[in-house]
Amino acid sequence: NPDIELSLVLTDNELDLSMREADIAIRMTPPTQADLVQRRLMTMRSRVFAAPTYLQKHGIPRTVDDLDHHRLVVFGEDAKPPVPSLNWLLEAGTANGRRRKAFLKVNSTYGIFRAVQSGIGIGALPHYLNQETMNLVEVLPEVPGPDLDLYFVYAEELRQSNRISVFREFMLRKVEELNH
């Protein structure tokens, strides 16, 4: 639609949509504000991936315990993860709340993806990221991470907005294409 102008704001901070800090948001948690409309877009499945170059150099983990001896790339905790379970790889299969040590912390999922792609280490990533490039290897497929629902969110006052509905339908079509 040539009449729609798009400006992306990539942040893990929750922008106030009712104060028009943005028209819409795509969030990993349902909104807590009562005056927001939400539509579930998709479920994001998290899996464990590594680059072939990393696996050639450091070996393939065969069990979840093997992760103790690998370089793990996770979401940087200095910037609060957008959802608490994002760094599940640090605790997967461990006892008594023990956490593995991260080799690298990055404050964006895309940054984790690029670090894993470059062979720096093993990371937990949404399955859809590898669908486009297909250059990562899924390791430990029997160790799935948490599934997270993604929501398309906007202010109630924009419910009748044509540009919001056009963009929402565009997003829903793209999600449908991604899942087929």
PDB file of C-alpha atoms in Angstrom:
ATOM      1  CA  ASN A   1       0.000   0.000   0.000  1.00  0.00           C
ATOM      2  CA  PRO A   2       1.797   3.150  -1.168  1.00  0.00           C
ATOM      3  CA  ASP A   3      -0.042   5.371   1.338  1.00  0.00           C
ATOM      4  CA  ILE A   4       1.444   3.626   4.373  1.00  0.00           C
ATOM      5  CA  GLU A   5       4.735   4.923   5.706  1.00  0.00           C
ATOM      6  CA  LEU A   6       6.660   2.509   7.890  1.00  0.00           C
ATOM      7  CA  SER A   7       9.155   3.327  10.607  1.00  0.00           C
ATOM      8  CA  LEU A   8      10.543   0.458  12.698  1.00  0.00           C
ATOM      9  CA  VAL A   9      11.569   1.014  16.302  1.00  0.00           C
ATOM     10  CA  LEU A  10      13.517  -2.034  17.467  1.00  0.00           C
ATOM     11  CA  THR A  11      13.564  -2.036  21.247  1.00  0.00           C
ATOM     12  CA  ASP A  12      12.870  -4.362  24.122  1.00  0.00           C
ATOM     13  CA  ASN A  13      11.394  -1.480  26.095  1.00  0.00           C
ATOM     14  CA  GLU A  14       7.621  -1.513  26.182  1.00  0.00           C
ATOM     15  CA  LEU A  15       6.500   1.600  24.350  1.00  0.00           C
ATOM     16  CA  ASP A  16       3.278   3.200  25.584  1.00  0.00           C
ATOM     17  CA  LEU A  17       0.868   2.700  22.706  1.00  0.00           C
ATOM     18  CA  SER A  18      -1.978   4.591  24.364  1.00  0.00           C
ATOM     19  CA  MET A  19       0.324   7.646  24.543  1.00  0.00           C
ATOM     20  CA  ARG A  20       1.124   7.109  20.839  1.00  0.00           C
ATOM     21  CA  GLU A  21       4.813   6.341  21.293  1.00  0.00           C
ATOM     22  CA  ALA A  22       4.037   3.926  18.420  1.00  0.00           C
ATOM     23  CA  ASP A  23       0.933   2.912  16.504  1.00  0.00           C
ATOM     24  CA  ILE A  24       1.426  -0.825  16.829  1.00  0.00           C
ATOM     25  CA  ALA A  25       3.775  -3.210  18.598  1.00  0.00           C
ATOM     26  CA  ILE A  26       4.756  -6.818  18.193  1.00  0.00           C
ATOM     27  CA  ARG A  27       5.263  -8.213  21.674  1.00  0.00           C
ATOM     28  CA  MET A  28       6.232 -11.517  23.248  1.00  0.00           C
ATOM     29  CA  THR A  29       3.767 -11.065  26.085  1.00  0.00           C
ATOM     30  CA  PRO A  30       0.091 -10.064  26.134  1.00  0.00           C
ATOM     31  CA  PRO A  31      -0.419  -6.387  26.938  1.00  0.00           C
ATOM     32  CA  THR A  32      -1.149  -5.439  30.517  1.00  0.00           C
ATOM     33  CA  GLN A  33      -2.878  -2.165  29.628  1.00  0.00           C
ATOM     34  CA  ALA A  34      -6.678  -2.474  29.397  1.00  0.00           C
ATOM     35  CA  ASP A  35      -7.027  -0.025  26.491  1.00  0.00           C
ATOM     36  CA  LEU A  36      -4.970  -2.095  24.049  1.00  0.00           C
ATOM     37  CA  VAL A  37      -6.235  -4.515  21.425  1.00  0.00           C
ATOM     38  CA  GLN A  38      -4.211  -7.680  20.908  1.00  0.00           C
ATOM     39  CA  ARG A  39      -4.143 -10.324  18.213  1.00  0.00           C
ATOM     40  CA  ARG A  40      -1.972 -13.425  18.546  1.00  0.00           C
ATOM     41  CA  LEU A  41       0.290 -13.604  15.489  1.00  0.00           C
ATOM     42  CA  MET A  42       2.171 -16.836  15.972  1.00  0.00           C
ATOM     43  CA  THR A  43       3.954 -19.142  18.354  1.00  0.00           C
ATOM     44  CA  MET A  44       7.707 -18.779  18.283  1.00  0.00           C
ATOM     45  CA  ARG A  45       9.471 -22.090  18.895  1.00  0.00           C
ATOM     46  CA  SER A  46      12.953 -21.916  20.363  1.00  0.00           C
ATOM     47  CA  ARG A  47      15.563 -24.513  19.410  1.00  0.00           C
ATOM     48  CA  VAL A  48      19.310 -25.005  19.859  1.00  0.00           C
ATOM     49  CA  PHE A  49      21.476 -24.096  16.858  1.00  0.00           C
ATOM     50  CA  ALA A  50      25.138 -23.948  15.900  1.00  0.00           C
ATOM     51  CA  ALA A  51      27.099 -23.222  12.732  1.00  0.00           C
ATOM     52  CA  PRO A  52      28.759 -26.166  10.974  1.00  0.00           C
ATOM     53  CA  THR A  53      32.165 -24.473  11.472  1.00  0.00           C
ATOM     54  CA  TYR A  54      31.610 -24.342  15.249  1.00  0.00           C
ATOM     55  CA  LEU A  55      30.584 -28.008  15.382  1.00  0.00           C
ATOM     56  CA  GLN A  56      33.614 -29.077  13.322  1.00  0.00           C
ATOM     57  CA  LYS A  57      35.953 -27.269  15.700  1.00  0.00           C
ATOM     58  CA  HIS A  58      34.258 -27.990  19.055  1.00  0.00           C
ATOM     59  CA  GLY A  59      32.249 -31.156  18.430  1.00  0.00           C
ATOM     60  CA  ILE A  60      28.522 -31.826  18.532  1.00  0.00           C
ATOM     61  CA  PRO A  61      26.830 -31.904  21.936  1.00  0.00           C
ATOM     62  CA  ARG A  62      25.117 -35.302  22.246  1.00  0.00           C
ATOM     63  CA  THR A  63      23.367 -34.672  25.574  1.00  0.00           C
ATOM     64  CA  VAL A  64      22.113 -31.593  27.374  1.00  0.00           C
ATOM     65  CA  ASP A  65      24.956 -32.085  29.906  1.00  0.00           C
ATOM     66  CA  ASP A  66      27.460 -31.634  27.070  1.00  0.00           C
ATOM     67  CA  LEU A  67      26.398 -27.971  26.919  1.00  0.00           C
ATOM     68  CA  ASP A  68      28.503 -27.439  30.062  1.00  0.00           C
ATOM     69  CA  HIS A  69      31.583 -27.736  27.820  1.00  0.00           C
ATOM     70  CA  HIS A  70      30.450 -25.524  24.959  1.00  0.00           C
ATOM     71  CA  ARG A  71      30.444 -21.813  24.207  1.00  0.00           C
ATOM     72  CA  LEU A  72      26.915 -20.545  24.797  1.00  0.00           C
ATOM     73  CA  VAL A  73      25.638 -17.322  23.254  1.00  0.00           C
ATOM     74  CA  VAL A  74      22.704 -15.856  25.194  1.00  0.00           C
ATOM     75  CA  PHE A  75      20.700 -12.691  25.682  1.00  0.00           C
ATOM     76  CA  GLY A  76      22.657 -10.121  27.691  1.00  0.00           C
ATOM     77  CA  GLU A  77      21.216  -9.781  31.163  1.00  0.00           C
ATOM     78  CA  ASP A  78      22.529  -6.225  31.569  1.00  0.00           C
ATOM     79  CA  ALA A  79      19.643  -5.281  29.319  1.00  0.00           C
ATOM     80  CA  LYS A  80      16.688  -7.097  30.875  1.00  0.00           C
ATOM     81  CA  PRO A  81      15.512  -9.894  28.535  1.00  0.00           C
ATOM     82  CA  PRO A  82      12.055  -9.160  27.120  1.00  0.00           C
ATOM     83  CA  VAL A  83      10.773 -12.439  28.603  1.00  0.00           C
ATOM     84  CA  PRO A  84      12.265 -14.247  31.621  1.00  0.00           C
ATOM     85  CA  SER A  85      12.637 -17.623  29.865  1.00  0.00           C
ATOM     86  CA  LEU A  86      14.795 -16.293  27.011  1.00  0.00           C
ATOM     87  CA  ASN A  87      18.050 -17.678  28.492  1.00  0.00           C
ATOM     88  CA  TRP A  88      16.661 -21.147  29.129  1.00  0.00           C
ATOM     89  CA  LEU A  89      19.768 -22.707  27.563  1.00  0.00           C
ATOM     90  CA  LEU A  90      21.809 -21.729  30.629  1.00  0.00           C
ATOM     91  CA  GLU A  91      19.610 -23.910  32.854  1.00  0.00           C
ATOM     92  CA  ALA A  92      18.348 -26.664  30.515  1.00  0.00           C
ATOM     93  CA  GLY A  93      18.862 -30.047  32.166  1.00  0.00           C
ATOM     94  CA  THR A  94      20.706 -28.652  35.205  1.00  0.00           C
ATOM     95  CA  ALA A  95      19.832 -29.415  38.810  1.00  0.00           C
ATOM     96  CA  ASN A  96      19.134 -27.095  41.736  1.00  0.00           C
ATOM     97  CA  GLY A  97      18.920 -23.905  39.685  1.00  0.00           C
ATOM     98  CA  ARG A  98      22.561 -24.154  38.573  1.00  0.00           C
ATOM     99  CA  ARG A  99      23.342 -21.985  35.550  1.00  0.00           C
ATOM    100  CA  ARG A 100      25.939 -22.552  32.888  1.00  0.00           C
ATOM    101  CA  LYS A 101      28.381 -19.791  32.120  1.00  0.00           C
ATOM    102  CA  ALA A 102      27.687 -17.772  28.988  1.00  0.00           C
ATOM    103  CA  PHE A 103      30.540 -17.313  26.543  1.00  0.00           C
ATOM    104  CA  LEU A 104      28.926 -14.266  24.939  1.00  0.00           C
ATOM    105  CA  LYS A 105      25.956 -12.092  25.905  1.00  0.00           C
ATOM    106  CA  VAL A 106      24.207 -10.070  23.214  1.00  0.00           C
ATOM    107  CA  ASN A 107      21.280  -7.713  23.760  1.00  0.00           C
ATOM    108  CA  SER A 108      19.256  -8.768  20.712  1.00  0.00           C
ATOM    109  CA  THR A 109      17.976 -12.038  19.303  1.00  0.00           C
ATOM    110  CA  TYR A 110      19.242 -11.076  15.866  1.00  0.00           C
ATOM    111  CA  GLY A 111      22.675 -10.421  17.391  1.00  0.00           C
ATOM    112  CA  ILE A 112      22.644 -13.917  18.903  1.00  0.00           C
ATOM    113  CA  PHE A 113      21.672 -15.308  15.499  1.00  0.00           C
ATOM    114  CA  ARG A 114      24.565 -13.535  13.763  1.00  0.00           C
ATOM    115  CA  ALA A 115      27.048 -14.643  16.456  1.00  0.00           C
ATOM    116  CA  VAL A 116      25.918 -18.269  16.117  1.00  0.00           C
ATOM    117  CA  GLN A 117      26.062 -17.975  12.310  1.00  0.00           C
ATOM    118  CA  SER A 118      29.648 -16.787  12.504  1.00  0.00           C
ATOM    119  CA  GLY A 119      30.681 -19.854  14.512  1.00  0.00           C
ATOM    120  CA  ILE A 120      31.218 -18.157  17.888  1.00  0.00           C
ATOM    121  CA  GLY A 121      29.076 -20.621  19.811  1.00  0.00           C
ATOM    122  CA  ILE A 122      25.766 -22.400  20.346  1.00  0.00           C
ATOM    123  CA  GLY A 123      22.572 -20.436  20.878  1.00  0.00           C
ATOM    124  CA  ALA A 124      18.875 -20.861  21.518  1.00  0.00           C
ATOM    125  CA  LEU A 125      17.014 -19.187  18.679  1.00  0.00           C
ATOM    126  CA  PRO A 126      13.506 -18.959  17.287  1.00  0.00           C
ATOM    127  CA  HIS A 127      13.111 -21.692  14.674  1.00  0.00           C
ATOM    128  CA  TYR A 128      11.991 -19.244  11.980  1.00  0.00           C
ATOM    129  CA  LEU A 129      15.380 -17.464  11.888  1.00  0.00           C
ATOM    130  CA  ASN A 130      17.055 -20.473  10.315  1.00  0.00           C
ATOM    131  CA  GLN A 131      14.228 -21.052   7.815  1.00  0.00           C
ATOM    132  CA  GLU A 132      15.456 -18.205   5.636  1.00  0.00           C
ATOM    133  CA  THR A 133      19.164 -19.019   5.578  1.00  0.00           C
ATOM    134  CA  MET A 134      19.227 -22.737   6.413  1.00  0.00           C
ATOM    135  CA  ASN A 135      22.925 -22.410   7.276  1.00  0.00           C
ATOM    136  CA  LEU A 136      22.696 -23.487  10.913  1.00  0.00           C
ATOM    137  CA  VAL A 137      22.488 -26.990  12.341  1.00  0.00           C
ATOM    138  CA  GLU A 138      19.892 -27.817  14.965  1.00  0.00           C
ATOM    139  CA  VAL A 139      21.554 -29.629  17.851  1.00  0.00           C
ATOM    140  CA  LEU A 140      19.839 -31.493  20.672  1.00  0.00           C
ATOM    141  CA  PRO A 141      16.409 -31.506  18.967  1.00  0.00           C
ATOM    142  CA  GLU A 142      15.067 -33.465  21.942  1.00  0.00           C
ATOM    143  CA  VAL A 143      15.692 -30.376  24.116  1.00  0.00           C
ATOM    144  CA  PRO A 144      13.072 -27.863  22.985  1.00  0.00           C
ATOM    145  CA  GLY A 145      12.958 -24.458  24.556  1.00  0.00           C
ATOM    146  CA  PRO A 146       9.843 -22.652  25.668  1.00  0.00           C
ATOM    147  CA  ASP A 147       7.284 -21.645  23.084  1.00  0.00           C
ATOM    148  CA  LEU A 148       6.460 -17.931  23.110  1.00  0.00           C
ATOM    149  CA  ASP A 149       3.378 -16.365  21.607  1.00  0.00           C
ATOM    150  CA  LEU A 150       3.853 -13.159  19.606  1.00  0.00           C
ATOM    151  CA  TYR A 151       1.092 -10.545  19.678  1.00  0.00           C
ATOM    152  CA  PHE A 152       0.117  -7.736  17.325  1.00  0.00           C
ATOM    153  CA  VAL A 153      -0.930  -4.921  19.689  1.00  0.00           C
ATOM    154  CA  TYR A 154      -2.426  -1.464  19.137  1.00  0.00           C
ATOM    155  CA  ALA A 155      -4.446   1.176  20.964  1.00  0.00           C
ATOM    156  CA  GLU A 156      -8.234   0.731  21.125  1.00  0.00           C
ATOM    157  CA  GLU A 157      -8.713   4.160  19.525  1.00  0.00           C
ATOM    158  CA  LEU A 158      -7.054   2.825  16.339  1.00  0.00           C
ATOM    159  CA  ARG A 159      -9.436  -0.133  15.999  1.00  0.00           C
ATOM    160  CA  GLN A 160     -11.200   1.460  13.003  1.00  0.00           C
ATOM    161  CA  SER A 161      -7.998   2.749  11.385  1.00  0.00           C
ATOM    162  CA  ASN A 162      -7.652   1.519   7.816  1.00  0.00           C
ATOM    163  CA  ARG A 163      -3.839   1.705   7.883  1.00  0.00           C
ATOM    164  CA  ILE A 164      -3.717  -0.437  11.040  1.00  0.00           C
ATOM    165  CA  SER A 165      -6.050  -3.071   9.579  1.00  0.00           C
ATOM    166  CA  VAL A 166      -4.106  -3.131   6.270  1.00  0.00           C
ATOM    167  CA  PHE A 167      -0.822  -3.603   8.127  1.00  0.00           C
ATOM    168  CA  ARG A 168      -2.337  -6.234  10.476  1.00  0.00           C
ATOM    169  CA  GLU A 169      -3.614  -8.249   7.505  1.00  0.00           C
ATOM    170  CA  PHE A 170      -0.209  -7.934   5.821  1.00  0.00           C
ATOM    171  CA  MET A 171       1.488  -9.275   8.974  1.00  0.00           C
ATOM    172  CA  LEU A 172      -0.979 -12.157   9.269  1.00  0.00           C
ATOM    173  CA  ARG A 173      -0.345 -13.126   5.615  1.00  0.00           C
ATOM    174  CA  LYS A 174       3.429 -13.061   6.172  1.00  0.00           C
ATOM    175  CA  VAL A 175       3.118 -15.215   9.298  1.00  0.00           C
ATOM    176  CA  GLU A 176       0.954 -17.675   7.363  1.00  0.00           C
ATOM    177  CA  GLU A 177       3.573 -17.847   4.579  1.00  0.00           C
ATOM    178  CA  LEU A 178       6.315 -18.400   7.161  1.00  0.00           C
ATOM    179  CA  ASN A 179       4.475 -21.351   8.676  1.00  0.00           C
ATOM    180  CA  HIS A 180       3.994 -23.132   5.343  1.00  0.00           C
TER     181      HIS A 180
END
